[in-house]
């Protein structure tokens, strides 16, 4: 079964029970991966929270002044921000010969500090290209 078939087969089952708050449900809310600026539209569509991106919201590679502006916008969001996705940019390789561990750790420290300021519940690692092995890299090297 591919992702599209799975999504179509489970979408009705996944959305309908989300609106309740029963302890019998596997999850309690319906969220949307969306930019902060789309929070109001998501809320109108039934979302109860949003998941932003690290790059767009936490901006770990940007100065503190820019972060503080994002922090104020996030605090004014009509929906809570549960977490962030897209942890590492493609340029911060964390595996293989091109790994830049010190830069990854610095980026992560800033991202986690800023996530804590927003009381986010999680950051999704994802970051496929940052962690993908390049041709010629071995698992042992990675």
mmCIF file with all atom_site columns, C-alpha atoms in Angstrom:
data_model
loop_
_atom_site.group_PDB
_atom_site.id
_atom_site.type_symbol
_atom_site.label_atom_id
_atom_site.label_alt_id
_atom_site.label_comp_id
_atom_site.label_asym_id
_atom_site.label_entity_id
_atom_site.label_seq_id
_atom_site.pdbx_PDB_ins_code
_atom_site.Cartn_x
_atom_site.Cartn_y
_atom_site.Cartn_z
_atom_site.occupancy
_atom_site.B_iso_or_equiv
_atom_site.pdbx_formal_charge
_atom_site.auth_seq_id
_atom_site.auth_comp_id
_atom_site.auth_asym_id
_atom_site.auth_atom_id
_atom_site.pdbx_PDB_model_num
ATOM 1   C CA . UNK A 1 1   ? 0.000   0.000  0.000  1.00 0.00 ? 1   UNK A CA 1
ATOM 2   C CA . UNK A 1 2   ? 1.480   3.381  -0.929 1.00 0.00 ? 2   UNK A CA 1
ATOM 3   C CA . UNK A 1 3   ? 1.126   6.592  1.121  1.00 0.00 ? 3   UNK A CA 1
ATOM 4   C CA . UNK A 1 4   ? -1.653  7.972  -1.061 1.00 0.00 ? 4   UNK A CA 1
ATOM 5   C CA . UNK A 1 5   ? -3.755  4.813  -0.766 1.00 0.00 ? 5   UNK A CA 1
ATOM 6   C CA . UNK A 1 6   ? -3.169  4.739  2.994  1.00 0.00 ? 6   UNK A CA 1
ATOM 7   C CA . UNK A 1 7   ? -4.127  8.396  3.386  1.00 0.00 ? 7   UNK A CA 1
ATOM 8   C CA . UNK A 1 8   ? -7.323  7.940  1.384  1.00 0.00 ? 8   UNK A CA 1
ATOM 9   C CA . UNK A 1 9   ? -8.258  4.770  3.242  1.00 0.00 ? 9   UNK A CA 1
ATOM 10  C CA . UNK A 1 10  ? -7.715  6.239  6.696  1.00 0.00 ? 10  UNK A CA 1
ATOM 11  C CA . UNK A 1 11  ? -8.661  9.886  6.256  1.00 0.00 ? 11  UNK A CA 1
ATOM 12  C CA . UNK A 1 12  ? -12.293 9.574  7.341  1.00 0.00 ? 12  UNK A CA 1
ATOM 13  C CA . UNK A 1 13  ? -11.402 7.377  10.287 1.00 0.00 ? 13  UNK A CA 1
ATOM 14  C CA . UNK A 1 14  ? -8.592  9.723  11.314 1.00 0.00 ? 14  UNK A CA 1
ATOM 15  C CA . UNK A 1 15  ? -10.555 12.955 11.114 1.00 0.00 ? 15  UNK A CA 1
ATOM 16  C CA . UNK A 1 16  ? -13.903 12.031 12.603 1.00 0.00 ? 16  UNK A CA 1
ATOM 17  C CA . UNK A 1 17  ? -12.775 10.952 16.072 1.00 0.00 ? 17  UNK A CA 1
ATOM 18  C CA . UNK A 1 18  ? -10.316 13.846 16.388 1.00 0.00 ? 18  UNK A CA 1
ATOM 19  C CA . UNK A 1 19  ? -12.978 16.296 17.382 1.00 0.00 ? 19  UNK A CA 1
ATOM 20  C CA . UNK A 1 20  ? -13.880 14.457 20.560 1.00 0.00 ? 20  UNK A CA 1
ATOM 21  C CA . UNK A 1 21  ? -11.880 14.436 23.751 1.00 0.00 ? 21  UNK A CA 1
ATOM 22  C CA . UNK A 1 22  ? -12.488 10.855 24.824 1.00 0.00 ? 22  UNK A CA 1
ATOM 23  C CA . UNK A 1 23  ? -9.738  9.012  26.689 1.00 0.00 ? 23  UNK A CA 1
ATOM 24  C CA . UNK A 1 24  ? -10.475 6.030  24.410 1.00 0.00 ? 24  UNK A CA 1
ATOM 25  C CA . UNK A 1 25  ? -9.095  7.797  21.331 1.00 0.00 ? 25  UNK A CA 1
ATOM 26  C CA . UNK A 1 26  ? -5.518  7.291  20.179 1.00 0.00 ? 26  UNK A CA 1
ATOM 27  C CA . UNK A 1 27  ? -5.100  11.056 19.736 1.00 0.00 ? 27  UNK A CA 1
ATOM 28  C CA . UNK A 1 28  ? -6.969  14.095 20.904 1.00 0.00 ? 28  UNK A CA 1
ATOM 29  C CA . UNK A 1 29  ? -6.721  16.784 18.270 1.00 0.00 ? 29  UNK A CA 1
ATOM 30  C CA . UNK A 1 30  ? -6.571  17.564 14.593 1.00 0.00 ? 30  UNK A CA 1
ATOM 31  C CA . UNK A 1 31  ? -3.588  19.659 13.570 1.00 0.00 ? 31  UNK A CA 1
ATOM 32  C CA . UNK A 1 32  ? -2.106  21.040 10.397 1.00 0.00 ? 32  UNK A CA 1
ATOM 33  C CA . UNK A 1 33  ? 1.455   21.515 9.195  1.00 0.00 ? 33  UNK A CA 1
ATOM 34  C CA . UNK A 1 34  ? 1.219   25.142 8.175  1.00 0.00 ? 34  UNK A CA 1
ATOM 35  C CA . UNK A 1 35  ? 2.938   28.505 8.399  1.00 0.00 ? 35  UNK A CA 1
ATOM 36  C CA . UNK A 1 36  ? 1.952   30.731 11.270 1.00 0.00 ? 36  UNK A CA 1
ATOM 37  C CA . UNK A 1 37  ? 0.228   33.083 8.841  1.00 0.00 ? 37  UNK A CA 1
ATOM 38  C CA . UNK A 1 38  ? -2.203  30.306 7.880  1.00 0.00 ? 38  UNK A CA 1
ATOM 39  C CA . UNK A 1 39  ? -3.254  29.527 11.470 1.00 0.00 ? 39  UNK A CA 1
ATOM 40  C CA . UNK A 1 40  ? -6.574  31.341 11.209 1.00 0.00 ? 40  UNK A CA 1
ATOM 41  C CA . UNK A 1 41  ? -7.510  29.509 7.991  1.00 0.00 ? 41  UNK A CA 1
ATOM 42  C CA . UNK A 1 42  ? -6.515  26.206 9.599  1.00 0.00 ? 42  UNK A CA 1
ATOM 43  C CA . UNK A 1 43  ? -8.688  27.001 12.606 1.00 0.00 ? 43  UNK A CA 1
ATOM 44  C CA . UNK A 1 44  ? -11.652 27.715 10.328 1.00 0.00 ? 44  UNK A CA 1
ATOM 45  C CA . UNK A 1 45  ? -11.011 24.357 8.665  1.00 0.00 ? 45  UNK A CA 1
ATOM 46  C CA . UNK A 1 46  ? -11.211 22.534 11.999 1.00 0.00 ? 46  UNK A CA 1
ATOM 47  C CA . UNK A 1 47  ? -7.581  22.367 13.075 1.00 0.00 ? 47  UNK A CA 1
ATOM 48  C CA . UNK A 1 48  ? -6.915  22.641 16.781 1.00 0.00 ? 48  UNK A CA 1
ATOM 49  C CA . UNK A 1 49  ? -3.182  23.333 16.507 1.00 0.00 ? 49  UNK A CA 1
ATOM 50  C CA . UNK A 1 50  ? -0.509  23.911 13.909 1.00 0.00 ? 50  UNK A CA 1
ATOM 51  C CA . UNK A 1 51  ? 2.927   22.457 13.375 1.00 0.00 ? 51  UNK A CA 1
ATOM 52  C CA . UNK A 1 52  ? 5.346   25.044 11.979 1.00 0.00 ? 52  UNK A CA 1
ATOM 53  C CA . UNK A 1 53  ? 8.809   24.535 10.506 1.00 0.00 ? 53  UNK A CA 1
ATOM 54  C CA . UNK A 1 54  ? 12.050  25.082 12.379 1.00 0.00 ? 54  UNK A CA 1
ATOM 55  C CA . UNK A 1 55  ? 13.446  27.097 9.479  1.00 0.00 ? 55  UNK A CA 1
ATOM 56  C CA . UNK A 1 56  ? 10.429  29.415 9.245  1.00 0.00 ? 56  UNK A CA 1
ATOM 57  C CA . UNK A 1 57  ? 9.505   29.845 12.924 1.00 0.00 ? 57  UNK A CA 1
ATOM 58  C CA . UNK A 1 58  ? 12.545  29.155 15.109 1.00 0.00 ? 58  UNK A CA 1
ATOM 59  C CA . UNK A 1 59  ? 15.035  30.458 12.512 1.00 0.00 ? 59  UNK A CA 1
ATOM 60  C CA . UNK A 1 60  ? 18.120  29.080 14.325 1.00 0.00 ? 60  UNK A CA 1
ATOM 61  C CA . UNK A 1 61  ? 20.430  30.556 11.697 1.00 0.00 ? 61  UNK A CA 1
ATOM 62  C CA . UNK A 1 62  ? 19.052  34.087 12.129 1.00 0.00 ? 62  UNK A CA 1
ATOM 63  C CA . UNK A 1 63  ? 19.818  36.814 14.700 1.00 0.00 ? 63  UNK A CA 1
ATOM 64  C CA . UNK A 1 64  ? 18.008  37.051 18.013 1.00 0.00 ? 64  UNK A CA 1
ATOM 65  C CA . UNK A 1 65  ? 16.121  40.205 16.946 1.00 0.00 ? 65  UNK A CA 1
ATOM 66  C CA . UNK A 1 66  ? 14.452  38.297 14.114 1.00 0.00 ? 66  UNK A CA 1
ATOM 67  C CA . UNK A 1 67  ? 13.609  35.465 16.499 1.00 0.00 ? 67  UNK A CA 1
ATOM 68  C CA . UNK A 1 68  ? 12.010  37.861 18.995 1.00 0.00 ? 68  UNK A CA 1
ATOM 69  C CA . UNK A 1 69  ? 9.719   39.187 16.254 1.00 0.00 ? 69  UNK A CA 1
ATOM 70  C CA . UNK A 1 70  ? 8.691   35.599 15.407 1.00 0.00 ? 70  UNK A CA 1
ATOM 71  C CA . UNK A 1 71  ? 8.185   34.846 19.089 1.00 0.00 ? 71  UNK A CA 1
ATOM 72  C CA . UNK A 1 72  ? 5.700   37.715 19.432 1.00 0.00 ? 72  UNK A CA 1
ATOM 73  C CA . UNK A 1 73  ? 3.805   36.601 16.313 1.00 0.00 ? 73  UNK A CA 1
ATOM 74  C CA . UNK A 1 74  ? 3.701   33.021 17.615 1.00 0.00 ? 74  UNK A CA 1
ATOM 75  C CA . UNK A 1 75  ? 2.339   34.130 20.976 1.00 0.00 ? 75  UNK A CA 1
ATOM 76  C CA . UNK A 1 76  ? -0.450  35.987 19.156 1.00 0.00 ? 76  UNK A CA 1
ATOM 77  C CA . UNK A 1 77  ? -1.411  32.965 17.025 1.00 0.00 ? 77  UNK A CA 1
ATOM 78  C CA . UNK A 1 78  ? -5.097  32.044 17.043 1.00 0.00 ? 78  UNK A CA 1
ATOM 79  C CA . UNK A 1 79  ? -4.028  28.392 17.309 1.00 0.00 ? 79  UNK A CA 1
ATOM 80  C CA . UNK A 1 80  ? -1.414  26.856 19.580 1.00 0.00 ? 80  UNK A CA 1
ATOM 81  C CA . UNK A 1 81  ? 1.799   25.681 17.953 1.00 0.00 ? 81  UNK A CA 1
ATOM 82  C CA . UNK A 1 82  ? 2.398   22.119 19.093 1.00 0.00 ? 82  UNK A CA 1
ATOM 83  C CA . UNK A 1 83  ? 5.786   21.617 17.496 1.00 0.00 ? 83  UNK A CA 1
ATOM 84  C CA . UNK A 1 84  ? 7.993   22.101 14.487 1.00 0.00 ? 84  UNK A CA 1
ATOM 85  C CA . UNK A 1 85  ? 9.110   19.975 11.560 1.00 0.00 ? 85  UNK A CA 1
ATOM 86  C CA . UNK A 1 86  ? 11.978  20.132 9.086  1.00 0.00 ? 86  UNK A CA 1
ATOM 87  C CA . UNK A 1 87  ? 14.648  20.233 11.781 1.00 0.00 ? 87  UNK A CA 1
ATOM 88  C CA . UNK A 1 88  ? 17.905  20.467 9.809  1.00 0.00 ? 88  UNK A CA 1
ATOM 89  C CA . UNK A 1 89  ? 18.427  22.277 6.519  1.00 0.00 ? 89  UNK A CA 1
ATOM 90  C CA . UNK A 1 90  ? 20.042  20.365 3.655  1.00 0.00 ? 90  UNK A CA 1
ATOM 91  C CA . UNK A 1 91  ? 23.276  22.280 4.160  1.00 0.00 ? 91  UNK A CA 1
ATOM 92  C CA . UNK A 1 92  ? 23.836  20.910 7.666  1.00 0.00 ? 92  UNK A CA 1
ATOM 93  C CA . UNK A 1 93  ? 24.884  17.355 6.951  1.00 0.00 ? 93  UNK A CA 1
ATOM 94  C CA . UNK A 1 94  ? 24.800  15.133 10.028 1.00 0.00 ? 94  UNK A CA 1
ATOM 95  C CA . UNK A 1 95  ? 25.995  11.890 8.385  1.00 0.00 ? 95  UNK A CA 1
ATOM 96  C CA . UNK A 1 96  ? 28.809  10.768 6.147  1.00 0.00 ? 96  UNK A CA 1
ATOM 97  C CA . UNK A 1 97  ? 32.079  12.409 5.169  1.00 0.00 ? 97  UNK A CA 1
ATOM 98  C CA . UNK A 1 98  ? 30.463  15.827 4.765  1.00 0.00 ? 98  UNK A CA 1
ATOM 99  C CA . UNK A 1 99  ? 28.982  15.905 8.281  1.00 0.00 ? 99  UNK A CA 1
ATOM 100 C CA . UNK A 1 100 ? 29.407  19.188 10.137 1.00 0.00 ? 100 UNK A CA 1
ATOM 101 C CA . UNK A 1 101 ? 28.691  18.073 13.677 1.00 0.00 ? 101 UNK A CA 1
ATOM 102 C CA . UNK A 1 102 ? 29.750  21.282 15.436 1.00 0.00 ? 102 UNK A CA 1
ATOM 103 C CA . UNK A 1 103 ? 27.498  23.384 13.208 1.00 0.00 ? 103 UNK A CA 1
ATOM 104 C CA . UNK A 1 104 ? 24.611  20.909 13.683 1.00 0.00 ? 104 UNK A CA 1
ATOM 105 C CA . UNK A 1 105 ? 25.002  21.066 17.470 1.00 0.00 ? 105 UNK A CA 1
ATOM 106 C CA . UNK A 1 106 ? 25.091  24.874 17.464 1.00 0.00 ? 106 UNK A CA 1
ATOM 107 C CA . UNK A 1 107 ? 21.987  25.026 15.220 1.00 0.00 ? 107 UNK A CA 1
ATOM 108 C CA . UNK A 1 108 ? 20.217  22.451 17.421 1.00 0.00 ? 108 UNK A CA 1
ATOM 109 C CA . UNK A 1 109 ? 21.043  24.284 20.649 1.00 0.00 ? 109 UNK A CA 1
ATOM 110 C CA . UNK A 1 110 ? 19.529  27.493 19.268 1.00 0.00 ? 110 UNK A CA 1
ATOM 111 C CA . UNK A 1 111 ? 16.474  25.667 17.892 1.00 0.00 ? 111 UNK A CA 1
ATOM 112 C CA . UNK A 1 112 ? 15.825  23.853 21.203 1.00 0.00 ? 112 UNK A CA 1
ATOM 113 C CA . UNK A 1 113 ? 16.299  27.020 23.273 1.00 0.00 ? 113 UNK A CA 1
ATOM 114 C CA . UNK A 1 114 ? 13.800  28.862 21.094 1.00 0.00 ? 114 UNK A CA 1
ATOM 115 C CA . UNK A 1 115 ? 11.393  25.899 21.087 1.00 0.00 ? 115 UNK A CA 1
ATOM 116 C CA . UNK A 1 116 ? 11.485  25.940 24.895 1.00 0.00 ? 116 UNK A CA 1
ATOM 117 C CA . UNK A 1 117 ? 10.604  29.637 24.901 1.00 0.00 ? 117 UNK A CA 1
ATOM 118 C CA . UNK A 1 118 ? 7.404   28.681 23.054 1.00 0.00 ? 118 UNK A CA 1
ATOM 119 C CA . UNK A 1 119 ? 6.790   25.578 25.188 1.00 0.00 ? 119 UNK A CA 1
ATOM 120 C CA . UNK A 1 120 ? 6.691   23.402 22.057 1.00 0.00 ? 120 UNK A CA 1
ATOM 121 C CA . UNK A 1 121 ? 6.045   19.718 22.656 1.00 0.00 ? 121 UNK A CA 1
ATOM 122 C CA . UNK A 1 122 ? 8.325   18.374 19.937 1.00 0.00 ? 122 UNK A CA 1
ATOM 123 C CA . UNK A 1 123 ? 10.552  18.911 16.927 1.00 0.00 ? 123 UNK A CA 1
ATOM 124 C CA . UNK A 1 124 ? 10.269  16.372 14.114 1.00 0.00 ? 124 UNK A CA 1
ATOM 125 C CA . UNK A 1 125 ? 13.750  15.352 12.972 1.00 0.00 ? 125 UNK A CA 1
ATOM 126 C CA . UNK A 1 126 ? 12.845  14.457 9.382  1.00 0.00 ? 126 UNK A CA 1
ATOM 127 C CA . UNK A 1 127 ? 15.618  16.306 7.543  1.00 0.00 ? 127 UNK A CA 1
ATOM 128 C CA . UNK A 1 128 ? 16.002  13.656 4.861  1.00 0.00 ? 128 UNK A CA 1
ATOM 129 C CA . UNK A 1 129 ? 18.746  15.329 2.845  1.00 0.00 ? 129 UNK A CA 1
ATOM 130 C CA . UNK A 1 130 ? 20.733  16.365 5.919  1.00 0.00 ? 130 UNK A CA 1
ATOM 131 C CA . UNK A 1 131 ? 20.902  12.765 7.129  1.00 0.00 ? 131 UNK A CA 1
ATOM 132 C CA . UNK A 1 132 ? 20.884  10.914 3.799  1.00 0.00 ? 132 UNK A CA 1
ATOM 133 C CA . UNK A 1 133 ? 24.013  9.008  2.888  1.00 0.00 ? 133 UNK A CA 1
ATOM 134 C CA . UNK A 1 134 ? 25.707  10.284 -0.233 1.00 0.00 ? 134 UNK A CA 1
ATOM 135 C CA . UNK A 1 135 ? 26.939  7.895  -2.891 1.00 0.00 ? 135 UNK A CA 1
ATOM 136 C CA . UNK A 1 136 ? 30.215  6.452  -1.679 1.00 0.00 ? 136 UNK A CA 1
ATOM 137 C CA . UNK A 1 137 ? 29.435  6.855  2.040  1.00 0.00 ? 137 UNK A CA 1
ATOM 138 C CA . UNK A 1 138 ? 29.339  3.618  3.987  1.00 0.00 ? 138 UNK A CA 1
ATOM 139 C CA . UNK A 1 139 ? 27.116  2.889  6.970  1.00 0.00 ? 139 UNK A CA 1
ATOM 140 C CA . UNK A 1 140 ? 30.217  2.526  9.128  1.00 0.00 ? 140 UNK A CA 1
ATOM 141 C CA . UNK A 1 141 ? 31.465  5.980  8.136  1.00 0.00 ? 141 UNK A CA 1
ATOM 142 C CA . UNK A 1 142 ? 28.057  7.529  8.580  1.00 0.00 ? 142 UNK A CA 1
#
